[in-house]
Each structure stands twice: as C-alpha cells, then as structure tokens.
PDB file of C-alpha atoms in Angstrom:
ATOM      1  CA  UNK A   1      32.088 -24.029   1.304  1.00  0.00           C
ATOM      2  CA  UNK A   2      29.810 -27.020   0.593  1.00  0.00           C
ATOM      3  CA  UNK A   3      30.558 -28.465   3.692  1.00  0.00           C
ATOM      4  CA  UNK A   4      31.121 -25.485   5.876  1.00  0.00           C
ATOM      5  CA  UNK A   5      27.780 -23.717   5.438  1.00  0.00           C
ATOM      6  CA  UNK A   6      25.669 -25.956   6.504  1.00  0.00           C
ATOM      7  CA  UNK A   7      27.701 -27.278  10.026  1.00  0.00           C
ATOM      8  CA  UNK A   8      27.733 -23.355  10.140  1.00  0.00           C
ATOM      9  CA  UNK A   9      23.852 -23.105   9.784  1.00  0.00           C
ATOM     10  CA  UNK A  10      23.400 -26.167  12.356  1.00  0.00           C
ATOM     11  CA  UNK A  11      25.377 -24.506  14.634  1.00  0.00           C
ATOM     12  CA  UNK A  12      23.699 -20.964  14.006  1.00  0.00           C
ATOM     13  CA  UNK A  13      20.012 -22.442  14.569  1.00  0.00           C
ATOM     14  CA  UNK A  14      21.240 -24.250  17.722  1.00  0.00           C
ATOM     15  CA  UNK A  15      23.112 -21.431  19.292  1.00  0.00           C
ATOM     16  CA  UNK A  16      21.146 -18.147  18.085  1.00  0.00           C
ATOM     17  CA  UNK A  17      17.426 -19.735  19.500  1.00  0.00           C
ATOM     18  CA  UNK A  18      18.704 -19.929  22.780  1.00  0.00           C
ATOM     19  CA  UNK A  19      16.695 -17.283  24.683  1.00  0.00           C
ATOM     20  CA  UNK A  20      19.991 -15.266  25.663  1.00  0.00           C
ATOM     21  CA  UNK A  21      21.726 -15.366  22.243  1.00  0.00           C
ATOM     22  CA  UNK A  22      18.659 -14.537  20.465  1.00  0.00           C
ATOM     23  CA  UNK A  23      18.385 -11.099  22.536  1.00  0.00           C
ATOM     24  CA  UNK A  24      21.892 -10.435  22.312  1.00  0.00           C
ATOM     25  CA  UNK A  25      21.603 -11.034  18.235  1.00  0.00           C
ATOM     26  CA  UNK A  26      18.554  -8.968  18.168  1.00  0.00           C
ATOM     27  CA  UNK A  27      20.544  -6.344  20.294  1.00  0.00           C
ATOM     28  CA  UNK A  28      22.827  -6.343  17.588  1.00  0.00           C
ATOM     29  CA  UNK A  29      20.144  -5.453  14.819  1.00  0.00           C
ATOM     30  CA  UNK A  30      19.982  -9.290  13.690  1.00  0.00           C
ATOM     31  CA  UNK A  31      16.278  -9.016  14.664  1.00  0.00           C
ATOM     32  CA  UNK A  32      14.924  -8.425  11.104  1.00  0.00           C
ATOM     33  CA  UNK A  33      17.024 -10.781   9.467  1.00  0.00           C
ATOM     34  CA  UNK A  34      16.504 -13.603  11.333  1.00  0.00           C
ATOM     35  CA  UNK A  35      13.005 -13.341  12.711  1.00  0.00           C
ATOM     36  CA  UNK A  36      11.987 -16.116   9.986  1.00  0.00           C
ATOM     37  CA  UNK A  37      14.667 -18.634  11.516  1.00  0.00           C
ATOM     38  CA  UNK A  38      13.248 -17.778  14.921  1.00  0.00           C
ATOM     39  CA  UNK A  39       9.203 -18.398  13.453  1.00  0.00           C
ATOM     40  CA  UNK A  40      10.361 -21.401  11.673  1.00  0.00           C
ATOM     41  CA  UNK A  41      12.465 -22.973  15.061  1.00  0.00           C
ATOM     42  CA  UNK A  42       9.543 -22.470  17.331  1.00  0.00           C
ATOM     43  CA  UNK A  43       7.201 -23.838  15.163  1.00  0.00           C
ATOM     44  CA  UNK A  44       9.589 -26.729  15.195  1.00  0.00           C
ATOM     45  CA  UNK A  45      10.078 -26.711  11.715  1.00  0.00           C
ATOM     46  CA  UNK A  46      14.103 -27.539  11.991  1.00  0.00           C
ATOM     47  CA  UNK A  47      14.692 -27.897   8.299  1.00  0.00           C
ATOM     48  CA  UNK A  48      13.087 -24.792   7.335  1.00  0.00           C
ATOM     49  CA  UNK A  49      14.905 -22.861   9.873  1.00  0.00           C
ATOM     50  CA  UNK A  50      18.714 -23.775   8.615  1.00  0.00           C
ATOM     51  CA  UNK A  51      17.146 -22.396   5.362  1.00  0.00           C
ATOM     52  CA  UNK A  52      16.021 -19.082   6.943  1.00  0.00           C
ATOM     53  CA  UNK A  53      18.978 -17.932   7.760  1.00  0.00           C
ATOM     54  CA  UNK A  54      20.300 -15.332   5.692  1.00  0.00           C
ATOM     55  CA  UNK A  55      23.636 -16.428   3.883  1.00  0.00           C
ATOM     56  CA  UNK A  56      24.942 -12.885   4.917  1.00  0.00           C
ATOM     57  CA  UNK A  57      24.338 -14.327   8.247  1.00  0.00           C
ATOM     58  CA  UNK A  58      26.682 -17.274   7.909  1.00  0.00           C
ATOM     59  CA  UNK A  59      29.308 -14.958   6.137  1.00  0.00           C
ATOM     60  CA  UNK A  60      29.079 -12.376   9.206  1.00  0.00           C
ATOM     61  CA  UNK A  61      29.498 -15.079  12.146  1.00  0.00           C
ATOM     62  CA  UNK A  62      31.341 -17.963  10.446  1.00  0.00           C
ATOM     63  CA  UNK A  63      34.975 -17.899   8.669  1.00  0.00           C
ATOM     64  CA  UNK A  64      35.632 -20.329   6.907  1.00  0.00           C
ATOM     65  CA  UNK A  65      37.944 -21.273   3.425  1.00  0.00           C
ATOM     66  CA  UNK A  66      41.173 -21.789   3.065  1.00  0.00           C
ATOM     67  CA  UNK A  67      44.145 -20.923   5.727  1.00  0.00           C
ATOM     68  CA  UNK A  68      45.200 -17.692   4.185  1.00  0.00           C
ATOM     69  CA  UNK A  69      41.314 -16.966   3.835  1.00  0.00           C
ATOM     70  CA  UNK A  70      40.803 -17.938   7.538  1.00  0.00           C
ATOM     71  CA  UNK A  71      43.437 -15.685   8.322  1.00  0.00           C
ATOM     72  CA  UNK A  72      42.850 -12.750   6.689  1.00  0.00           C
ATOM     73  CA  UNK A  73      38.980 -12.241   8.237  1.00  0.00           C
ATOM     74  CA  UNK A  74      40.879 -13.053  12.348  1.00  0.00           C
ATOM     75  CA  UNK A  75      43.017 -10.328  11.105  1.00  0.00           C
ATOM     76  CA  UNK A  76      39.592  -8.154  10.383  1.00  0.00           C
ATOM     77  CA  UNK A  77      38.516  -9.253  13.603  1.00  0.00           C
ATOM     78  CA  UNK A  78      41.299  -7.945  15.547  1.00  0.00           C
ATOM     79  CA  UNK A  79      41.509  -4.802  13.396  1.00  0.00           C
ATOM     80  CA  UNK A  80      37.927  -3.879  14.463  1.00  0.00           C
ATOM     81  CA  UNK A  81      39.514  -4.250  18.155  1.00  0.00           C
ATOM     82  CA  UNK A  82      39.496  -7.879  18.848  1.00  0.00           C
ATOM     83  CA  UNK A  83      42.132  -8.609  21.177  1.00  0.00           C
ATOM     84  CA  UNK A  84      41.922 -12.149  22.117  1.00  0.00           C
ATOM     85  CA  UNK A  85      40.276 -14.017  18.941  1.00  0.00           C
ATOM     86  CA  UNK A  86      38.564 -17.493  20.286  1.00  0.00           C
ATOM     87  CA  UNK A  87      38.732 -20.195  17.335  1.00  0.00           C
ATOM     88  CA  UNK A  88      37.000 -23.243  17.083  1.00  0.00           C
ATOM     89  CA  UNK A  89      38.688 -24.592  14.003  1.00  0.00           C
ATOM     90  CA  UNK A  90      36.999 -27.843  11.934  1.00  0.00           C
ATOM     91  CA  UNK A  91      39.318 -29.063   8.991  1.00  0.00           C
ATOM     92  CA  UNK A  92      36.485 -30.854   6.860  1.00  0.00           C
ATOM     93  CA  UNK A  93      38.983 -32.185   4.358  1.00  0.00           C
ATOM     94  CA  UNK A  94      40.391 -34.827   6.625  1.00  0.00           C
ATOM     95  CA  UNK A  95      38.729 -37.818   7.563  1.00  0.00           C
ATOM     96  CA  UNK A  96      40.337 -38.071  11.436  1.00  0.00           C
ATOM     97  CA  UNK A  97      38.395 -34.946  13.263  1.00  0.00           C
ATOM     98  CA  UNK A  98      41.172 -34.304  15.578  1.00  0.00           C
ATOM     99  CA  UNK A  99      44.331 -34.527  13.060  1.00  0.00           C
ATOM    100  CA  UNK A 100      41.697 -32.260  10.982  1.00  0.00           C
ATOM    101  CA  UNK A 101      41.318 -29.414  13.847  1.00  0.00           C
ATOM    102  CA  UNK A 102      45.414 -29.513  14.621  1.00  0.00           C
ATOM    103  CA  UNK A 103      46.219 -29.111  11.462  1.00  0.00           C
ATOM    104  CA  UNK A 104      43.616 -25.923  10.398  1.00  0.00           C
ATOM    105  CA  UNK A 105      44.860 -24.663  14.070  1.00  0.00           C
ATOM    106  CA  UNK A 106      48.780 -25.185  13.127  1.00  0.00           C
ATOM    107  CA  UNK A 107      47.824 -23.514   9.351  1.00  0.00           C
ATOM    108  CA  UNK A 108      46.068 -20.425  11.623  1.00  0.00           C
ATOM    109  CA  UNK A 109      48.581 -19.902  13.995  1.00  0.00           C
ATOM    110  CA  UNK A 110      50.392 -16.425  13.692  1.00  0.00           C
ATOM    111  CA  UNK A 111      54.451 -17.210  12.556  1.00  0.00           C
ATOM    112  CA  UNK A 112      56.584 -16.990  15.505  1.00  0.00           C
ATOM    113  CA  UNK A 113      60.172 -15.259  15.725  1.00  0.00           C
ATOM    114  CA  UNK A 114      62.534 -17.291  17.827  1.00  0.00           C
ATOM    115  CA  UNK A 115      65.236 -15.539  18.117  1.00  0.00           C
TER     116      UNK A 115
END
C-alpha cells in the first residue's frame, strides 16, 4: 500500500484532469469529491492535488494488494457485469519492472483446465 497509493494518485491526477475524463468522472457523481483536486491542478499546485484526492477515490479506481486481494475485487468487477476486465498490473516488490508486471499478471491469471 505504501507504494501503490501514491503511483495510484499520480496516475489519478494525470488521467482524471484531462477535460474528457474529468466530465465522464463528474458524470459519474465524482464531481463533489474531487472538485478540490481539480482547483488545486489548475491552479498548478501538483503536490496539493495528489493530496486532494479522496482515499475512497484511490480505493474505488485502483486495486491493488496482494494476488488473492487483486483477485477477489476483478472478480467484483465482473460480478457488477464486467465482461472483459483490462489490467495494467505493476509488481512494486521487484526491482526489474517487466519480470515485476509478468509475474503479478501470471499470479492474476484465472487457473486454466487442460483437459
């Protein structure tokens, strides 16, 4: 969690303050919550807008935690009617950024039957 949250907060400032994602967010009844991240961005006030964003925010849009964790909020996802989840997966525990991703993808992947 201490090194998830904030590359999640980075990437929520620089994603959710582009014009389109920001409407889309507010369409979803972000609006209220992060209207301060939004103030602090365009006053260009980076630093104060990763701390304006709600951790419920970060807990909503990011998963993150341990493989079985990870798993069990895509399962949520698809419950709720996801049928194609799209993962970006980081592995911040290993020091190669590549081996890191294969392996948290490899630890996400659904078992397979071969039969």
């Amino acid at each position: 969690k201490e090194q998830a949250v904030p590359l999640a907060r980075r990437s929520i400032t620089t994603y959710l303050n582009v014009p389109t994602y920001a409407m889309f967010h507010e369409w979803l009844g972000r609006g209220e919550e992060l209207a301060a991240m939004w103030q602090s961005w365009k006053a260009g006030d980076r630093k104060q807008a990763l701390e304006d964003i709600p951790q419920k925010v970060v807990d909503d849009l990011i998963i993150y935690g341990s493989a079985d964790e990870c798993r069990a909020r895509i399962e949520e996802y698809v419950a709720a009617g996801v049928t194609v989840p799209v993962i970006q997966a980081f592995n911040l525990m290993e020091a190669d950024p590549a081996q890191g991703s294969l392996k948290a993808m490899r630890a996400l992947a659904p078992a397979v039957s071969r039969s």
